Amino acid sequence: MTDRLGILVRRLRTQAGLTQEQMAERSGVSVRTIRRLETGKAADHRLGTVNLLADALDLGAEDRRQLAAVLAPGHPSPIPLQGKANGDSGSGADVDPGGSFEPEPEPEPESGPASEVDRVLADAAAELAREVRRRWQKEEEQRRVHDPFPLPVRWNRATARLTDHAENIQRLPPGVRPEPMEPTGDLRSVAEAYRGIPSGRLVILGRAGSGKSIMAIRLVLDLLGGSGPDRSRRVPVIFGVGAWDATAVALRDWLVDLLLRDYPHLARRTPGGSTLAAALVDAGLVLPVLDGFDEIAEGLRQEALEALNATSSPLVLTSRAGEYAEAVGAARAPLVWAAGIELAGLTPDDLSAYLSRTARPAAQDERAPGGVGGDGGEALWDFVLEVLRSGKDPAGGRLAEVLSTPLMIALARTMYSEAPGRDPAELLDAGRFPTASSLEDHLLAGFVPTVYRPRVAERAATGDPDRGRRQDRRDRDRRRNWDPDRARHWLGHLAHHLVRLDRDRHDLAWWQIGESLPRSTRVLTVALVSALCVTVSDWAVVLLVAPITPGEALVQGAVVGPVGGLAFGCFYAGMAAFGGGSFAPSQVRLRLRGRTDGIGRRPVRTFTDRFAAVVPGGFVTGIGCACAFALQRALYEGRSLTDPALVEPLLINMLVLGLIFSSAAGLVFGLLAALETPLDVGSAATPAGLLSANRATVYRQVLVIVPVLTLAIALGGGLVVRLLAGVLGPLSWKLPEGLVIGAVGGLGGGLSYALCFTAWGQWLIFSRLLLPLTGKLPWSPEDFLDDAYRRGVLRRSGAVYQFRHVRLQHHLGHTYRRRRGNYTPATFAGPPR
């Protein structure tokens, strides 16, 4: 078969008048693969490769039947067209119908830049696949999908108006009848159904809480489950698409940004100069699983769908059916080349099999001491399930409608199966719950108080008593019994924080929580913190090395500090006014010893970008320093600030010190860029891991900034003064004085930068200080967020948290806005740990 296929391909290529190089350029298949195929050296043929070659040769139906006959003797159908839907042009990669990436089966290595890039990308894709699988396996366990067993989430084929034509989905030429798609399936078969879609594009639809996200997770894990060390696939990665604004950011750039956020190790550069994240996306090695299309702002869904239709890459999209149908109507087209499935509701029989096994016998014994331990769960839910199965009671019908989604079943399980003293029969009370909506509100309202009921912490199991006690203390700190009412208030504030400009956000990023404070409050806080840093730094340096009295030193610090704080505050206010003021966590760490794993091969550009970014801040700081010196002189000499003898030196000092501080800051941050290396994949696997990594990075940055900025100001100041002396007249910059100014600037500037202009610093002063002072967060918010995740209120999505479900987020936010007038800061005030 190998010889026959090679002879046939060579004959067809010759008839088309193409060389191997020309066919490679047309098809996107490497010349080496074509050569091996035509000479019979390639024994493992990929259907996707032959499809690409057939497209490049513009073969008709008869020639395609000949190729199909060689590949699969006795099969009458021609090879389905796939074109370049995979987006892998020129990569030399093959594509299977399921959208998975297959490297060419070339056993021997090839030298040169192309092979090096391929090897780097293959390693990066394999590492990404391992990390994606590890994260979502853990997330599936955290969501208790398999406890006691997965709910039987089933799906049916979506209506025809929400999917493309079957011929387009299967990429068939005109005149060829499509194969029918499976009409139904379940959670276990979704990956198999996806692999059978030649276009690799699928839309998963369902009502709110119907299990779309769970199905997306299961699809990802099943697609990754078959990969081995000798096989590299297109890596499925889940992206929360609700934050995407298609009018502002291209899909490709948005995917790259999120990969860098959630997998910072992909910031490493390829031999070609791009980041691994960008290279993987461009090479078609990432399968985007876009979860939550309905969470995109209503006015942006049409543009988002049109942007997706402008691409041909395989992808998976989840959405509520109604919102997706509206976008399809507005765009006048569904997602092109996409098949569609719609999740079905759960039946009373499903509830009977599941809920009866969620209440543990021990829990039933607590409710009814005379109950039979082995039948605890059945006894707890028997009456409710009997009413649901009968279908005669209107209250039972409403409850069956509510409990037809996995979300509501999970809430009901938490409130009644896992909490003592609750009887699910109350859900049938038509007086309390006259509508399905009232039942849903009851389950949503009762979830947080139930999961925050007091618990007794277990003692750590360890042979070392001292170590065990220390571990117990750490566990009690992290698994403390938060007051349910306070926890609901804090979670409500976080949910309210995610509502911005009539648009919901769903990613709860720790570095953005401080944005819940008013802009004026943040600017004032930055100014005060910077003033304190500069004041303390000035006192420490001057009292230790300057030959002045303590009184003079205190006065100098009291003058220099506020002026410096005002300068930093003005710079921050300017950033905030133009949409800045919030800093994303650094995607790199500093390596002070040994070889850095280079962030890229463009050091000049990196240095220039950093230099340009910090020069304005350094210049403003220099101006503030000049103003402080003028104010100090005016106070000591009893002069007016409008005295010409002070104004002229002030203007000169503003220019000179502005140049000194700006150039010194640019050099320092350029040096920091040279010391940067991407984060390890494990150091940022969770929000807490990213926070810890950024804290360590800031510590190391301060260790570099303080001494290097001190020397840069002291030595660079002398150089600047010499250069400007001929233009501005006599200038004085003695080395001892320069070292004092440099030390104050290095220490004060380094601390101000660390606390006010980094993600970790803003987390510290806003989220760990100001928000707890106002009662909007607890004193240890990182522990609270981690505990909320472990209790099932929050979930993780890469480097950010999300609420368990958008409906829970909306409910908590609405409750917070309704009740926040009843809370005062004094209610929650307490000492920080």
PDB file of N, CA, C and O in Angstrom, residues 61-62 80 200 308 331 363 418-419 466 543 564 595 616 656 678 681 693:
ATOM      1  N   ALA A  61     -13.324  14.338  -7.856  1.00  0.00           N
ATOM      2  CA  ALA A  61     -13.908  13.247  -7.078  1.00  0.00           C
ATOM      3  C   ALA A  61     -13.275  11.902  -7.437  1.00  0.00           C
ATOM      4  O   ALA A  61     -13.051  11.059  -6.566  1.00  0.00           O
ATOM      5  N   GLU A  62     -12.991  11.679  -8.745  1.00  0.00           N
ATOM      6  CA  GLU A  62     -12.450  10.382  -9.157  1.00  0.00           C
ATOM      7  C   GLU A  62     -11.058  10.156  -8.576  1.00  0.00           C
ATOM      8  O   GLU A  62     -10.750   9.055  -8.080  1.00  0.00           O
ATOM      9  N   PRO A  80     -12.590  13.042   2.835  1.00  0.00           N
ATOM     10  CA  PRO A  80     -13.220  14.329   3.142  1.00  0.00           C
ATOM     11  C   PRO A  80     -12.220  15.471   3.036  1.00  0.00           C
ATOM     12  O   PRO A  80     -11.063  15.343   3.412  1.00  0.00           O
ATOM     13  N   GLY A 200     -13.426  19.735  13.593  1.00  0.00           N
ATOM     14  CA  GLY A 200     -12.868  19.996  14.917  1.00  0.00           C
ATOM     15  C   GLY A 200     -13.535  21.148  15.636  1.00  0.00           C
ATOM     16  O   GLY A 200     -12.973  21.680  16.597  1.00  0.00           O
ATOM     17  N   LEU A 308     -15.062  34.752  15.690  1.00  0.00           N
ATOM     18  CA  LEU A 308     -14.802  33.317  15.650  1.00  0.00           C
ATOM     19  C   LEU A 308     -15.060  32.760  14.252  1.00  0.00           C
ATOM     20  O   LEU A 308     -14.350  31.848  13.798  1.00  0.00           O
ATOM     21  N   ALA A 331     -25.888  37.744  14.109  1.00  0.00           N
ATOM     22  CA  ALA A 331     -24.804  37.568  13.134  1.00  0.00           C
ATOM     23  C   ALA A 331     -25.280  36.918  11.842  1.00  0.00           C
ATOM     24  O   ALA A 331     -24.509  36.828  10.884  1.00  0.00           O
ATOM     25  N   ALA A 363     -24.897  10.417  58.795  1.00  0.00           N
ATOM     26  CA  ALA A 363     -25.660  11.656  58.843  1.00  0.00           C
ATOM     27  C   ALA A 363     -27.123  11.389  59.127  1.00  0.00           C
ATOM     28  O   ALA A 363     -27.782  12.115  59.874  1.00  0.00           O
ATOM     29  N   GLU A 418     -25.724  16.855  53.543  1.00  0.00           N
ATOM     30  CA  GLU A 418     -24.462  17.007  54.262  1.00  0.00           C
ATOM     31  C   GLU A 418     -24.568  17.886  55.491  1.00  0.00           C
ATOM     32  O   GLU A 418     -23.577  18.054  56.197  1.00  0.00           O
ATOM     33  N   ALA A 419     -25.708  18.479  55.743  1.00  0.00           N
ATOM     34  CA  ALA A 419     -25.890  19.332  56.919  1.00  0.00           C
ATOM     35  C   ALA A 419     -26.903  18.682  57.853  1.00  0.00           C
ATOM     36  O   ALA A 419     -28.000  18.307  57.419  1.00  0.00           O
ATOM     37  N   ASP A 466       5.931  18.423  68.406  1.00  0.00           N
ATOM     38  CA  ASP A 466       6.088  19.853  68.147  1.00  0.00           C
ATOM     39  C   ASP A 466       5.687  20.199  66.723  1.00  0.00           C
ATOM     40  O   ASP A 466       4.977  21.192  66.483  1.00  0.00           O
ATOM     41  N   LEU A 543      20.511  59.898  59.679  1.00  0.00           N
ATOM     42  CA  LEU A 543      20.948  59.721  61.064  1.00  0.00           C
ATOM     43  C   LEU A 543      22.185  58.836  61.162  1.00  0.00           C
ATOM     44  O   LEU A 543      22.979  58.972  62.095  1.00  0.00           O
ATOM     45  N   GLY A 564       8.159  63.640  48.393  1.00  0.00           N
ATOM     46  CA  GLY A 564       8.356  62.433  47.588  1.00  0.00           C
ATOM     47  C   GLY A 564       7.072  61.642  47.435  1.00  0.00           C
ATOM     48  O   GLY A 564       6.772  61.124  46.352  1.00  0.00           O
ATOM     49  N   ARG A 595      23.141  31.033  35.692  1.00  0.00           N
ATOM     50  CA  ARG A 595      22.675  31.473  34.375  1.00  0.00           C
ATOM     51  C   ARG A 595      21.175  31.644  34.388  1.00  0.00           C
ATOM     52  O   ARG A 595      20.436  30.808  34.885  1.00  0.00           O
ATOM     53  N   PRO A 616       9.502  58.331  32.997  1.00  0.00           N
ATOM     54  CA  PRO A 616       8.601  59.369  33.530  1.00  0.00           C
ATOM     55  C   PRO A 616       8.511  59.363  35.048  1.00  0.00           C
ATOM     56  O   PRO A 616       8.537  60.423  35.689  1.00  0.00           O
ATOM     57  N   VAL A 656      18.107  68.924  36.570  1.00  0.00           N
ATOM     58  CA  VAL A 656      19.268  68.062  36.813  1.00  0.00           C
ATOM     59  C   VAL A 656      18.856  66.799  37.558  1.00  0.00           C
ATOM     60  O   VAL A 656      19.201  65.678  37.154  1.00  0.00           O
ATOM     61  N   PRO A 678      11.737  33.094  33.256  1.00  0.00           N
ATOM     62  CA  PRO A 678      10.323  32.743  33.411  1.00  0.00           C
ATOM     63  C   PRO A 678      10.074  31.924  34.667  1.00  0.00           C
ATOM     64  O   PRO A 678      10.938  31.196  35.155  1.00  0.00           O
ATOM     65  N   VAL A 681       6.735  26.141  35.959  1.00  0.00           N
ATOM     66  CA  VAL A 681       5.332  25.813  35.748  1.00  0.00           C
ATOM     67  C   VAL A 681       4.625  25.519  37.070  1.00  0.00           C
ATOM     68  O   VAL A 681       3.464  25.832  37.249  1.00  0.00           O
ATOM     69  N   ALA A 693       4.967  33.430  44.393  1.00  0.00           N
ATOM     70  CA  ALA A 693       6.061  33.672  43.460  1.00  0.00           C
ATOM     71  C   ALA A 693       6.304  35.162  43.256  1.00  0.00           C
ATOM     72  O   ALA A 693       7.445  35.616  43.181  1.00  0.00           O
TER      73      ALA A 693
END
